[in-house]
mmCIF file of C-alpha atoms in Angstrom:
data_model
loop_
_atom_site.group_PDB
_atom_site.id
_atom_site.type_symbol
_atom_site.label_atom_id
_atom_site.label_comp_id
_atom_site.label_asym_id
_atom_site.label_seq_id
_atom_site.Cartn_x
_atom_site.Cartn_y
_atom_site.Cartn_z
ATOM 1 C CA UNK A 2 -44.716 53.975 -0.148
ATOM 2 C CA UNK A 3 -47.651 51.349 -0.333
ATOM 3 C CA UNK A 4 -47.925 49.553 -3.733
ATOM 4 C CA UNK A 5 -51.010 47.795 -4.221
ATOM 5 C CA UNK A 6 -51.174 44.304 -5.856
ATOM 6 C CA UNK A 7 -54.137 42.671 -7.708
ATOM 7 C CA UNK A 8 -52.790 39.206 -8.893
ATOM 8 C CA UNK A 9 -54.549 36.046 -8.432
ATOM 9 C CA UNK A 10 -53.054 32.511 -6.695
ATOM 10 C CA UNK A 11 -52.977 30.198 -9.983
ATOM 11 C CA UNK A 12 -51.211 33.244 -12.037
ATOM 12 C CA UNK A 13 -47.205 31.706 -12.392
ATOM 13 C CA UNK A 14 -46.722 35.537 -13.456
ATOM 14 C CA UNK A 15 -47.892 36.527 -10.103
ATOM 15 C CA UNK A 16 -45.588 34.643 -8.096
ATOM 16 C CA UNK A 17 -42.596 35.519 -10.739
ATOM 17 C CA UNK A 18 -43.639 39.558 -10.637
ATOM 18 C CA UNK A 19 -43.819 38.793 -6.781
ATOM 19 C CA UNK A 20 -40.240 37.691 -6.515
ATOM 20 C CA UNK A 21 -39.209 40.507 -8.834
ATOM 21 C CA UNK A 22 -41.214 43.155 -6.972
ATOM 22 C CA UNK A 23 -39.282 41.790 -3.578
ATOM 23 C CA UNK A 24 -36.050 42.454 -5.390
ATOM 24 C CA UNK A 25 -36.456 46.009 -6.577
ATOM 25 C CA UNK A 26 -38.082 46.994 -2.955
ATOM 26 C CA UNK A 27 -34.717 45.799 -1.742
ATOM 27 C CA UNK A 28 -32.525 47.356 -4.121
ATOM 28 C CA UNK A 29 -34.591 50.826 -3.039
ATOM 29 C CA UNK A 30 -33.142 49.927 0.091
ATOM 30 C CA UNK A 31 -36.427 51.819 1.709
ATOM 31 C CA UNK A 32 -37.868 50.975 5.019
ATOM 32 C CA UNK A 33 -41.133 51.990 4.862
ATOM 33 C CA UNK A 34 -42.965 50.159 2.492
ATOM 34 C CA UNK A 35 -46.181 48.130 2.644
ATOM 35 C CA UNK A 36 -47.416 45.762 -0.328
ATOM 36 C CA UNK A 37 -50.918 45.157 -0.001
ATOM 37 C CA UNK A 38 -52.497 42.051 -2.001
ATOM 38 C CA UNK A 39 -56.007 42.456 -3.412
ATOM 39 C CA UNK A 40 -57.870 39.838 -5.745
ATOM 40 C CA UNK A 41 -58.221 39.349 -9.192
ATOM 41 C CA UNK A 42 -59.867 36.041 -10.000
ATOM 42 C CA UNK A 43 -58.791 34.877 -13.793
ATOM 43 C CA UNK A 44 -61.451 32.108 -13.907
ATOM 44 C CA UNK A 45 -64.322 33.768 -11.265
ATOM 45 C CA UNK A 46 -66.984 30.804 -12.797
ATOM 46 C CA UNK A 47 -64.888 27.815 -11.926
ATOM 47 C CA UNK A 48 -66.668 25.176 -9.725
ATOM 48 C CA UNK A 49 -66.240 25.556 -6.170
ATOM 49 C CA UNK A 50 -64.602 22.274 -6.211
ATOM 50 C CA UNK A 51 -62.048 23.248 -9.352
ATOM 51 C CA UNK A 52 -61.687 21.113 -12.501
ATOM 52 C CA UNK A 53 -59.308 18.301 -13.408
ATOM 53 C CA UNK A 54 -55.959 20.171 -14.705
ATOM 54 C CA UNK A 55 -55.512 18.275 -17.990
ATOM 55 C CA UNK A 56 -58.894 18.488 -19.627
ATOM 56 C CA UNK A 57 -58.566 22.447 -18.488
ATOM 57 C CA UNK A 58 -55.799 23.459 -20.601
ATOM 58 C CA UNK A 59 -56.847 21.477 -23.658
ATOM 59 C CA UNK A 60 -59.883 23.235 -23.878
ATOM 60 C CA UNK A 61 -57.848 26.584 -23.021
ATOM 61 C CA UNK A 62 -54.624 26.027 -25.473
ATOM 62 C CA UNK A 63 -55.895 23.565 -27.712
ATOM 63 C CA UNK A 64 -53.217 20.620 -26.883
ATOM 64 C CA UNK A 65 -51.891 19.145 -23.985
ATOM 65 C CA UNK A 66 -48.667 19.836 -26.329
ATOM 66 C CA UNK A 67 -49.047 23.671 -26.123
ATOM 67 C CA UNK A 68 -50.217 23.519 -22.069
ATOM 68 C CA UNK A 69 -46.527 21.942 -21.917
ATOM 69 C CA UNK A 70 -44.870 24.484 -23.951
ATOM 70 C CA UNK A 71 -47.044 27.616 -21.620
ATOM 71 C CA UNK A 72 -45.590 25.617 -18.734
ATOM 72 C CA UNK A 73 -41.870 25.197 -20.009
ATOM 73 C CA UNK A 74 -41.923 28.559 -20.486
ATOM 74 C CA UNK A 75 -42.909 30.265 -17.297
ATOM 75 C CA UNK A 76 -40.389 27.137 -15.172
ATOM 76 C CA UNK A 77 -37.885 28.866 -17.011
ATOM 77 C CA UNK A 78 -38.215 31.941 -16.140
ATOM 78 C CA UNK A 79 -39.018 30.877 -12.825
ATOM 79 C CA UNK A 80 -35.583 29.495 -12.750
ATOM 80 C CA UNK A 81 -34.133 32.712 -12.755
ATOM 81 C CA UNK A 82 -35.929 34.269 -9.655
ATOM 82 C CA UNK A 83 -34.847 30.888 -8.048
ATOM 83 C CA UNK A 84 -38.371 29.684 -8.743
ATOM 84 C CA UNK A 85 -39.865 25.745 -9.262
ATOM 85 C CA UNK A 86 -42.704 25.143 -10.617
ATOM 86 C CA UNK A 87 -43.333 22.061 -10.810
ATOM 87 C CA UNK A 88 -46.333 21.272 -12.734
ATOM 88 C CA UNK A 89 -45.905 17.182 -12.936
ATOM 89 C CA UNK A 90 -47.831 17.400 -9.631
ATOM 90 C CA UNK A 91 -50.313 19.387 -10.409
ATOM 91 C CA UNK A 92 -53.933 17.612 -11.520
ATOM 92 C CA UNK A 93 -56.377 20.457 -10.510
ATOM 93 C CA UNK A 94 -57.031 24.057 -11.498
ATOM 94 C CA UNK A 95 -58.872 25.082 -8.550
ATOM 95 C CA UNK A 96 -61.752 27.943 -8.092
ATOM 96 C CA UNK A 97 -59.434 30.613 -5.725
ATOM 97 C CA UNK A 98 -62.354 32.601 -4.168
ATOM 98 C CA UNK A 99 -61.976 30.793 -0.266
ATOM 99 C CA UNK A 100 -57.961 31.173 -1.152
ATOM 100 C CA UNK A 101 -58.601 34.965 -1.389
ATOM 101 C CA UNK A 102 -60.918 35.272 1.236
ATOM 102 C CA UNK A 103 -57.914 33.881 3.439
ATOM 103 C CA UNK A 104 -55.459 36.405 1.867
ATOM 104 C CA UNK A 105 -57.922 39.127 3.070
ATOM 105 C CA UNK A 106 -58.043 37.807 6.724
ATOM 106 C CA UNK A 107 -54.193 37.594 6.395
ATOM 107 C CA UNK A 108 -54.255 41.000 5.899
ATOM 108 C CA UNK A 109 -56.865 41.993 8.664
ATOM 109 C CA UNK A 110 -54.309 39.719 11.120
ATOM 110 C CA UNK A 111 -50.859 41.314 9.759
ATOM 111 C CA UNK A 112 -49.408 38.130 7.850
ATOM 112 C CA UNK A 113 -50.499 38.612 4.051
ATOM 113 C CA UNK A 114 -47.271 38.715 2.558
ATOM 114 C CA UNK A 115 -46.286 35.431 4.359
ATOM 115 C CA UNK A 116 -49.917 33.472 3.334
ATOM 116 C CA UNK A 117 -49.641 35.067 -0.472
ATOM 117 C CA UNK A 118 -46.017 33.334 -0.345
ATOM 118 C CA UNK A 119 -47.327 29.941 0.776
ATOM 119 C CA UNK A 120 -49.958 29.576 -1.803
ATOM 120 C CA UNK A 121 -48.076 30.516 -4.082
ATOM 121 C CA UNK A 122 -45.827 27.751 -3.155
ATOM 122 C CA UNK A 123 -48.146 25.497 -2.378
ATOM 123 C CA UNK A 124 -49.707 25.311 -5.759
ATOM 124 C CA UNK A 125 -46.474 25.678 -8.078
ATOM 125 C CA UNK A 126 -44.015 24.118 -6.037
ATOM 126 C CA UNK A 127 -45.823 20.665 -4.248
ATOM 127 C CA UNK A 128 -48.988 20.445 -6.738
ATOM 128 C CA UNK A 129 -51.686 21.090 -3.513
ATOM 129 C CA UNK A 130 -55.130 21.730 -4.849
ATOM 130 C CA UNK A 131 -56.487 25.077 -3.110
ATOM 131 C CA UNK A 132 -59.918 24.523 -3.960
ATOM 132 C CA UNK A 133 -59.710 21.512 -1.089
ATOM 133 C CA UNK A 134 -60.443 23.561 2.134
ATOM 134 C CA UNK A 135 -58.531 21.553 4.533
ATOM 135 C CA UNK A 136 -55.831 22.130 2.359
ATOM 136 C CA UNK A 137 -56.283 25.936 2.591
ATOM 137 C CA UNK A 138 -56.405 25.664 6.193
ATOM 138 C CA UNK A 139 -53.164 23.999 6.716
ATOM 139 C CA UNK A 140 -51.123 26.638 4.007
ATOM 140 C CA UNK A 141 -52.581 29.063 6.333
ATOM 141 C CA UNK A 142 -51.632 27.950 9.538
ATOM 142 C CA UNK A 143 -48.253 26.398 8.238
ATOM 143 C CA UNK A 144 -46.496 30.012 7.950
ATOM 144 C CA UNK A 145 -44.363 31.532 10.905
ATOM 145 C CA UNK A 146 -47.164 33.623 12.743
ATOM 146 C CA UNK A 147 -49.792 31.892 10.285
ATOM 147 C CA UNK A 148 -53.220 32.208 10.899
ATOM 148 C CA UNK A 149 -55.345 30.678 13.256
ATOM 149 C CA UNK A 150 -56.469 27.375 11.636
ATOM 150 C CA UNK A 151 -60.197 27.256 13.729
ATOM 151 C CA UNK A 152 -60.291 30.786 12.526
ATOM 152 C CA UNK A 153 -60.032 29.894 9.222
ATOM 153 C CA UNK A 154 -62.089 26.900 9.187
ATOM 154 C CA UNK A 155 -64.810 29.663 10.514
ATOM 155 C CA UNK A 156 -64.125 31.314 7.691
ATOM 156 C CA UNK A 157 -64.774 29.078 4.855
ATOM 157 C CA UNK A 158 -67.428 27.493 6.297
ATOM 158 C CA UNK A 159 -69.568 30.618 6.408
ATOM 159 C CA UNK A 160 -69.113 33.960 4.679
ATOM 160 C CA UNK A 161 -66.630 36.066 5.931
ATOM 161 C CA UNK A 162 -64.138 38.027 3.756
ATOM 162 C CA UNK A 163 -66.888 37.242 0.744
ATOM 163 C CA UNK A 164 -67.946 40.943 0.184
ATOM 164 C CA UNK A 165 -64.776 42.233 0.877
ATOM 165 C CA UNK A 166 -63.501 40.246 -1.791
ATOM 166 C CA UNK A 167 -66.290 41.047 -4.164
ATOM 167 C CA UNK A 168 -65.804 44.889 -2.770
ATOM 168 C CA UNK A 169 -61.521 44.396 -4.187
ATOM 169 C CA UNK A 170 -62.161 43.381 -7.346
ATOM 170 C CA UNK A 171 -64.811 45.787 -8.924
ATOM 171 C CA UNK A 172 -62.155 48.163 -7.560
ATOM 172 C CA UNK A 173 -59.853 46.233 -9.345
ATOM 173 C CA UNK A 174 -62.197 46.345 -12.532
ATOM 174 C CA UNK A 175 -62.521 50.337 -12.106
ATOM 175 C CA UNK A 176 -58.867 51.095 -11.884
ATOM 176 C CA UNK A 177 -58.513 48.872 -15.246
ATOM 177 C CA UNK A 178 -57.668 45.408 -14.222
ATOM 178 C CA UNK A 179 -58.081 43.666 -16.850
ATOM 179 C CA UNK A 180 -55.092 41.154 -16.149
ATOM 180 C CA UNK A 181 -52.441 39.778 -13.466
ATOM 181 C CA UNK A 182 -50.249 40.685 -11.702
ATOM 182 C CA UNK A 183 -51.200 44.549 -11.764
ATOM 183 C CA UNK A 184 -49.384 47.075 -9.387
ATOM 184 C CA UNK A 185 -50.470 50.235 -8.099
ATOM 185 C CA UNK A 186 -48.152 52.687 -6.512
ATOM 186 C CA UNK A 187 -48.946 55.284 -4.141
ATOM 187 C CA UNK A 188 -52.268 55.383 -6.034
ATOM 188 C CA UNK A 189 -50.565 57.118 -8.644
ATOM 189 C CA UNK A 190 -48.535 54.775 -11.038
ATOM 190 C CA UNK A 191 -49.839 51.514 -12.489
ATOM 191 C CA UNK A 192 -47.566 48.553 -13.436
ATOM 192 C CA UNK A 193 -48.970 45.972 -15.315
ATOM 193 C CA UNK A 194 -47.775 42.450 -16.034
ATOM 194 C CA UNK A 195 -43.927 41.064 -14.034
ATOM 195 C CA UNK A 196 -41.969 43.786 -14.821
ATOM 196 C CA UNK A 197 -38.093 43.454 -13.820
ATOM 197 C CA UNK A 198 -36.768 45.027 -11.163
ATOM 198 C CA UNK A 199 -35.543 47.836 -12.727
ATOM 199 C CA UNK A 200 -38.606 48.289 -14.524
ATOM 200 C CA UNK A 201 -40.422 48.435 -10.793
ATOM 201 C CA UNK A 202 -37.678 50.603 -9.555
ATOM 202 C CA UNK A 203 -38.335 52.921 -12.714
ATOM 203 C CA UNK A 204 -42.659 53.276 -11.547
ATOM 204 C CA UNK A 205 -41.287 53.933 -7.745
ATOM 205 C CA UNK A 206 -39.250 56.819 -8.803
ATOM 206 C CA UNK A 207 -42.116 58.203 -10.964
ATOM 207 C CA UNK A 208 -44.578 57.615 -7.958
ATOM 208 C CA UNK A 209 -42.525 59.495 -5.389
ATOM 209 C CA UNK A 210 -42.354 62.376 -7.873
ATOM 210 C CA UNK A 211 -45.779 62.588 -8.408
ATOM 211 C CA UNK A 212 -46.047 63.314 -4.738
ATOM 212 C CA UNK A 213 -43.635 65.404 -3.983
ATOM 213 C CA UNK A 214 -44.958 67.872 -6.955
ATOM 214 C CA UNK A 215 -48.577 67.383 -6.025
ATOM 215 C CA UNK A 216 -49.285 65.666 -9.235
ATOM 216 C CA UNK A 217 -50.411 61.965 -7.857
ATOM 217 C CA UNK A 218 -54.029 60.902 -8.383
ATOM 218 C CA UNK A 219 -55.774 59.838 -5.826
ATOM 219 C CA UNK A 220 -58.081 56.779 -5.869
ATOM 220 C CA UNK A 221 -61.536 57.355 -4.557
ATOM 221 C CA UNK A 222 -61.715 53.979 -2.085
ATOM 222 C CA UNK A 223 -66.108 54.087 -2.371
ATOM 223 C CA UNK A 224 -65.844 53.690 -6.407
ATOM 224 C CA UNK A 225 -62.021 52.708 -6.928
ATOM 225 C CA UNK A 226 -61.467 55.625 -9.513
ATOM 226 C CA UNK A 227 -59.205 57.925 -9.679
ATOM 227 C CA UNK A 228 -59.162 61.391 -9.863
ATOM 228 C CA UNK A 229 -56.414 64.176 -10.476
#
């Protein structure tokens, strides 16, 4: 089974549909499965360098009262997937482009999973700002069988990874992306938004039906639509 996930590294639903992904892969008890992440970015004209946190979600809820209530909100259901997110130590909303240009290379070098985890953790849980590229170098490197961090450092400083980005999310876009997290599975059944376990386990059964009746539709990888 390969389920396909376009979710972006600021999204707290990403890391929360993450966890609750994990869980209903486990509870299918299957061996062969591989989650592939792909790109998705919710604020694509952000300054390179991000934007002071505060001033951000006034302008995008209206209050720093109602950016406290969002964020009370998704800690608690973080809580329940044995998440924190602690957003005290937050004070930047970075620009994610060179954070998913390392998720790509993670992929080319067999570790995604393990670099999606640590940004994830490193911007909900300790308040690190990904837009700072040393920063992103040292989440990389920091994971068992992490990346190379001169690699890396190669990698921001020039372009690598940038049109295969670009390349992921018009895909994204022509499949219907219009939001995060989104889940694809076996090209055939969409997921959108952290669904519960069940809920996952529910789109896997429907997937491997599809296939084993012929009736999956199959997602054309030079236009990213799909056809039946």
């Amino acid at each position: 089974m390969i389920i396909d996930v376009y979710s972006d590294i600021i999204c707290p639903w990403c890391f929360i549909g993450k966890r609750r992904l994990e869980k209903a892969i486990a509870m299918l008890g299957a061996g062969d499965v591989a989650v592939r992440w792909h790109p998705f970015q919710l604020n694509p004209d952000m300054p390179r360098e991000g934007v002071e946190r505060r001033a951000y979600r006034i302008k995008k809820f209206g209050s720093w009262e109602n950016s406290q209530a969002k964020d009370a909100q998704v800690a608690q259901a973080g809580r329940g997937e044995g998440l924190t997110f602690d957003y005290e130590k937050q004070t930047r909303t970075p620009n994610t482009l060179d954070g998913h240009r390392i998720i790509w290379l993670a992929g080319e070098r067999g570790v995604q999973g393990a670099v999606v985890e640590a940004m994830f953790k490193a911007y909900f849980t300790d308040g690190r700002d990904l837009s700072d590229r040393a920063t992103l170098v040292a989440v990389a490197v920091a994971v068992e069988g992490g990346l190379d961090a001169g690699e890396v450092a190669d990698l921001l400083a020039g372009d690598a990874g940038l049109a295969e980005v670009r390349e992921q999310e018009q895909m994204g876009r022509h499949l219907g992306v219009t939001g995060v997290p989104f889940v694809v599975i076996n090209d055939s059944v969409a997921a959108s938004g952290a669904q519960s376990p069940e809920m996952f386990l529910k789109a896997f059964e429907q997937a491997g039906e599809e296939v084993a009746t012929g009736d999956a539709c199959e997602v054309d990888p030079a236009t990213g639509k799909r056809g039946c």
